mmCIF file of C-alpha atoms in Angstrom:
data_model
loop_
_atom_site.group_PDB
_atom_site.id
_atom_site.type_symbol
_atom_site.label_atom_id
_atom_site.label_comp_id
_atom_site.label_asym_id
_atom_site.label_seq_id
_atom_site.Cartn_x
_atom_site.Cartn_y
_atom_site.Cartn_z
ATOM 1 C CA UNK V 173 -0.144 0.068 0.114
ATOM 2 C CA UNK V 174 2.724 2.368 0.834
ATOM 3 C CA UNK V 175 3.896 2.578 -3.065
ATOM 4 C CA UNK V 176 0.354 3.938 -3.867
ATOM 5 C CA UNK V 177 0.278 6.659 -1.063
ATOM 6 C CA UNK V 178 1.082 9.476 -3.518
ATOM 7 C CA UNK V 179 -1.689 9.059 -6.026
ATOM 8 C CA UNK V 180 -4.304 9.883 -3.282
ATOM 9 C CA UNK V 181 -2.600 13.257 -2.608
ATOM 10 C CA UNK V 182 -3.680 14.087 -6.177
ATOM 11 C CA UNK V 183 -7.252 13.667 -5.681
ATOM 12 C CA UNK V 184 -9.162 16.842 -5.603
ATOM 13 C CA UNK V 185 -8.947 19.859 -8.132
ATOM 14 C CA UNK V 186 -10.903 22.197 -10.780
ATOM 15 C CA UNK V 187 -10.165 21.372 -14.399
ATOM 16 C CA UNK V 188 -9.135 23.974 -16.839
ATOM 17 C CA UNK V 189 -5.974 22.379 -18.175
ATOM 18 C CA UNK V 190 -6.553 21.745 -21.854
ATOM 19 C CA UNK V 191 -2.909 22.429 -23.175
ATOM 20 C CA UNK V 192 -1.541 18.716 -22.761
ATOM 21 C CA UNK V 193 -2.801 15.550 -24.268
ATOM 22 C CA UNK V 194 -3.556 12.661 -22.185
ATOM 23 C CA UNK V 195 -1.176 9.637 -22.382
ATOM 24 C CA UNK V 196 -2.091 6.082 -21.565
ATOM 25 C CA UNK V 197 -0.179 4.850 -18.602
ATOM 26 C CA UNK V 198 -1.726 1.527 -17.641
ATOM 27 C CA UNK V 199 -4.736 -0.714 -17.988
ATOM 28 C CA UNK V 200 -5.336 -3.286 -15.062
ATOM 29 C CA UNK V 201 -8.307 -4.979 -13.667
ATOM 30 C CA UNK V 202 -10.514 -3.335 -16.346
ATOM 31 C CA UNK V 203 -9.213 0.050 -15.327
ATOM 32 C CA UNK V 204 -7.372 2.402 -17.698
ATOM 33 C CA UNK V 205 -5.444 5.266 -16.430
ATOM 34 C CA UNK V 206 -4.352 8.235 -18.331
ATOM 35 C CA UNK V 207 -1.826 11.021 -17.130
ATOM 36 C CA UNK V 208 -0.802 14.608 -18.430
ATOM 37 C CA UNK V 209 1.204 17.446 -17.392
ATOM 38 C CA UNK V 210 -0.585 19.737 -15.031
ATOM 39 C CA UNK V 211 -0.552 23.485 -15.372
ATOM 40 C CA UNK V 212 -0.498 24.196 -11.778
ATOM 41 C CA UNK V 213 1.353 21.454 -10.034
ATOM 42 C CA UNK V 214 4.567 19.712 -10.635
ATOM 43 C CA UNK V 215 2.622 16.423 -10.273
ATOM 44 C CA UNK V 216 0.884 14.872 -13.185
ATOM 45 C CA UNK V 217 -2.811 15.015 -13.403
ATOM 46 C CA UNK V 218 -4.600 11.594 -13.894
ATOM 47 C CA UNK V 219 -7.906 10.179 -15.520
ATOM 48 C CA UNK V 220 -9.106 6.760 -14.445
ATOM 49 C CA UNK V 221 -11.988 5.006 -16.331
ATOM 50 C CA UNK V 222 -13.421 1.698 -15.359
ATOM 51 C CA UNK V 223 -16.851 -0.160 -15.397
ATOM 52 C CA UNK V 224 -18.349 -0.995 -11.897
ATOM 53 C CA UNK V 225 -21.096 -3.277 -11.279
ATOM 54 C CA UNK V 226 -23.538 -0.864 -9.601
ATOM 55 C CA UNK V 227 -26.028 1.854 -10.599
ATOM 56 C CA UNK V 228 -24.917 5.623 -10.784
ATOM 57 C CA UNK V 229 -27.156 6.360 -7.645
ATOM 58 C CA UNK V 230 -25.567 3.555 -5.583
ATOM 59 C CA UNK V 231 -22.049 5.153 -6.409
ATOM 60 C CA UNK V 232 -23.096 8.600 -5.638
ATOM 61 C CA UNK V 233 -24.562 7.207 -2.433
ATOM 62 C CA UNK V 234 -20.856 6.001 -1.448
ATOM 63 C CA UNK V 235 -19.120 9.043 -2.691
ATOM 64 C CA UNK V 236 -21.200 11.172 -0.358
ATOM 65 C CA UNK V 237 -20.724 8.899 2.602
ATOM 66 C CA UNK V 238 -17.474 10.627 3.523
ATOM 67 C CA UNK V 239 -17.095 8.924 6.817
ATOM 68 C CA UNK V 240 -16.529 5.628 4.976
ATOM 69 C CA UNK V 241 -13.785 6.772 2.508
ATOM 70 C CA UNK V 242 -11.277 5.346 4.640
ATOM 71 C CA UNK V 243 -12.694 1.465 3.621
ATOM 72 C CA UNK V 244 -12.160 2.194 -0.068
ATOM 73 C CA UNK V 245 -10.219 5.276 -1.001
ATOM 74 C CA UNK V 246 -6.556 4.747 -1.448
ATOM 75 C CA UNK V 247 -4.407 5.937 1.667
ATOM 76 C CA UNK V 248 -7.457 7.810 3.319
ATOM 77 C CA UNK V 249 -7.003 8.171 7.073
ATOM 78 C CA UNK V 250 -10.134 9.932 7.531
ATOM 79 C CA UNK V 251 -12.874 11.963 5.936
ATOM 80 C CA UNK V 252 -15.804 13.618 7.286
ATOM 81 C CA UNK V 253 -18.691 16.241 6.169
ATOM 82 C CA UNK V 254 -18.112 19.692 7.281
ATOM 83 C CA UNK V 255 -21.168 21.346 6.009
ATOM 84 C CA UNK V 256 -24.205 20.409 3.878
ATOM 85 C CA UNK V 257 -25.358 23.397 1.906
ATOM 86 C CA UNK V 258 -28.100 21.803 -0.245
ATOM 87 C CA UNK V 259 -28.764 18.440 -1.950
ATOM 88 C CA UNK V 260 -26.207 19.407 -4.467
ATOM 89 C CA UNK V 261 -23.468 21.193 -2.743
ATOM 90 C CA UNK V 262 -21.300 20.300 0.406
ATOM 91 C CA UNK V 263 -18.057 20.725 1.954
ATOM 92 C CA UNK V 264 -15.911 17.891 3.296
ATOM 93 C CA UNK V 265 -12.381 17.195 4.898
ATOM 94 C CA UNK V 266 -9.912 14.462 3.753
ATOM 95 C CA UNK V 267 -6.691 13.326 5.343
ATOM 96 C CA UNK V 268 -4.315 11.026 3.555
ATOM 97 C CA UNK V 269 -2.197 8.863 5.467
ATOM 98 C CA UNK V 270 1.664 9.026 4.338
ATOM 99 C CA UNK V 271 4.594 6.672 5.338
ATOM 100 C CA UNK V 272 7.573 7.793 7.493
ATOM 101 C CA UNK V 273 9.149 10.254 7.112
ATOM 102 C CA UNK V 274 6.430 12.328 5.342
ATOM 103 C CA UNK V 275 3.679 14.014 7.174
ATOM 104 C CA UNK V 276 0.089 13.431 6.373
ATOM 105 C CA UNK V 277 -1.656 15.408 3.843
ATOM 106 C CA UNK V 278 -5.208 16.966 3.994
ATOM 107 C CA UNK V 279 -7.527 18.791 1.886
ATOM 108 C CA UNK V 280 -10.751 20.803 2.467
ATOM 109 C CA UNK V 281 -13.216 20.227 -0.443
ATOM 110 C CA UNK V 282 -16.144 21.783 -2.025
ATOM 111 C CA UNK V 283 -18.349 19.351 -3.863
ATOM 112 C CA UNK V 284 -21.203 19.840 -6.273
ATOM 113 C CA UNK V 285 -23.397 17.485 -7.950
ATOM 114 C CA UNK V 286 -24.743 17.912 -11.501
ATOM 115 C CA UNK V 287 -27.409 15.178 -12.516
ATOM 116 C CA UNK V 288 -28.072 15.386 -16.140
ATOM 117 C CA UNK V 289 -29.968 12.773 -18.278
ATOM 118 C CA UNK V 290 -26.907 11.057 -19.643
ATOM 119 C CA UNK V 291 -24.602 11.231 -16.611
ATOM 120 C CA UNK V 292 -23.966 12.611 -13.086
ATOM 121 C CA UNK V 293 -20.970 14.696 -12.454
ATOM 122 C CA UNK V 294 -19.487 15.408 -8.988
ATOM 123 C CA UNK V 295 -16.844 18.099 -8.900
ATOM 124 C CA UNK V 296 -14.629 18.760 -5.985
ATOM 125 C CA UNK V 297 -12.346 21.840 -5.384
ATOM 126 C CA UNK V 298 -10.108 23.342 -2.794
ATOM 127 C CA UNK V 299 -11.834 25.404 -0.177
ATOM 128 C CA UNK V 300 -9.443 27.863 1.417
ATOM 129 C CA UNK V 301 -11.667 29.044 4.392
ATOM 130 C CA UNK V 302 -14.052 26.391 5.902
ATOM 131 C CA UNK V 303 -11.379 24.915 8.438
ATOM 132 C CA UNK V 304 -8.042 26.011 9.738
ATOM 133 C CA UNK V 305 -5.033 24.041 9.075
ATOM 134 C CA UNK V 306 -4.243 20.869 11.345
ATOM 135 C CA UNK V 307 -1.012 20.899 13.455
ATOM 136 C CA UNK V 308 1.376 18.251 11.911
ATOM 137 C CA UNK V 309 -0.533 17.839 8.705
ATOM 138 C CA UNK V 310 0.410 19.461 5.383
ATOM 139 C CA UNK V 311 -2.562 21.129 3.558
ATOM 140 C CA UNK V 312 -2.236 20.434 -0.208
ATOM 141 C CA UNK V 313 -2.242 23.806 -2.272
ATOM 142 C CA UNK V 314 -3.885 22.153 -5.139
ATOM 143 C CA UNK V 315 -6.629 19.574 -4.755
ATOM 144 C CA UNK V 316 -9.241 19.332 -7.570
ATOM 145 C CA UNK V 317 -11.052 16.718 -9.218
ATOM 146 C CA UNK V 318 -14.494 15.060 -10.545
ATOM 147 C CA UNK V 319 -16.172 11.910 -10.752
ATOM 148 C CA UNK V 320 -18.406 11.262 -13.956
ATOM 149 C CA UNK V 321 -20.909 8.537 -13.757
ATOM 150 C CA UNK V 322 -22.631 7.074 -16.926
ATOM 151 C CA UNK V 323 -25.113 4.212 -16.752
ATOM 152 C CA UNK V 324 -24.098 1.293 -19.109
ATOM 153 C CA UNK V 325 -26.625 -1.263 -19.058
ATOM 154 C CA UNK V 326 -26.589 -2.859 -15.596
ATOM 155 C CA UNK V 327 -23.001 -1.247 -15.011
ATOM 156 C CA UNK V 328 -21.634 2.171 -14.662
ATOM 157 C CA UNK V 329 -18.735 3.797 -16.392
ATOM 158 C CA UNK V 330 -16.742 5.710 -13.756
ATOM 159 C CA UNK V 331 -14.405 8.479 -14.719
ATOM 160 C CA UNK V 332 -12.347 9.820 -11.971
ATOM 161 C CA UNK V 333 -10.031 12.839 -12.834
ATOM 162 C CA UNK V 334 -7.732 14.479 -10.531
ATOM 163 C CA UNK V 335 -5.073 17.006 -10.049
ATOM 164 C CA UNK V 336 -3.180 17.853 -6.834
ATOM 165 C CA UNK V 337 0.036 18.862 -5.271
ATOM 166 C CA UNK V 338 1.249 17.259 -1.981
ATOM 167 C CA UNK V 339 3.684 20.087 -1.413
ATOM 168 C CA UNK V 340 6.008 19.921 1.426
ATOM 169 C CA UNK V 341 9.065 17.674 0.932
ATOM 170 C CA UNK V 342 7.546 15.029 -1.296
ATOM 171 C CA UNK V 343 9.614 15.254 -4.697
ATOM 172 C CA UNK V 344 7.447 15.647 -7.686
ATOM 173 C CA UNK V 345 9.580 13.042 -9.352
ATOM 174 C CA UNK V 346 8.569 10.453 -6.798
ATOM 175 C CA UNK V 347 4.807 11.481 -6.624
ATOM 176 C CA UNK V 348 4.527 10.980 -10.383
ATOM 177 C CA UNK V 349 5.876 7.486 -9.883
ATOM 178 C CA UNK V 350 2.632 6.690 -8.098
ATOM 179 C CA UNK V 351 0.072 8.705 -9.903
ATOM 180 C CA UNK V 352 -1.054 5.548 -11.948
ATOM 181 C CA UNK V 353 -1.303 2.815 -9.060
ATOM 182 C CA UNK V 354 -3.606 4.793 -6.808
ATOM 183 C CA UNK V 355 -6.545 5.342 -8.852
ATOM 184 C CA UNK V 356 -6.433 1.461 -9.830
ATOM 185 C CA UNK V 357 -6.308 0.802 -6.104
ATOM 186 C CA UNK V 358 -9.189 3.146 -5.509
ATOM 187 C CA UNK V 359 -11.516 1.980 -8.205
ATOM 188 C CA UNK V 360 -10.858 -1.637 -7.361
ATOM 189 C CA UNK V 361 -11.568 -0.984 -3.627
ATOM 190 C CA UNK V 362 -14.681 0.997 -4.620
ATOM 191 C CA UNK V 363 -16.025 -1.986 -6.424
ATOM 192 C CA UNK V 364 -15.485 -4.312 -3.656
ATOM 193 C CA UNK V 365 -17.041 -1.960 -1.248
ATOM 194 C CA UNK V 366 -20.100 -1.702 -3.486
ATOM 195 C CA UNK V 367 -20.386 -5.535 -3.450
ATOM 196 C CA UNK V 368 -20.357 -5.952 0.264
#
């Protein structure tokens, strides 16, 4: 698990980066991961795509149950809802466990839900004011992402896109080595969680 820790640092940002093309990185367990250079972080942005055996609404329910993130989200130590603004808007906290000698990373994120006829999109973006920084934990300066859920018969195509910056003393060259493994671990664990 330690080798996958850095991908999660990348899970959480807005998407305005159109300059770089996506490059296929790996396909494993039915999950395909693409990466590209990020405009605002030394760590690559990723996009993971896979088919999960669940309905879009079942997946939405899990994505909104923040307290259970540690059961399936790679390297999540804890997560919790901070504020429920409406049925389509909320703010949550996420802390990622890091191996020694690195400090844990965290992010405060605003999530919005857009339900369309064809798909449901959950976007999350860094919130700079909802919660003070935690002693001993490094707040990620870049954290932005999205989930796109599209029904495909009895399954759901899941797209998870993320860009982030772990900051601190984690070298980008090391972080970029693990951008691919983390999303695969997360989507695999999410499927297992949905099946329980």
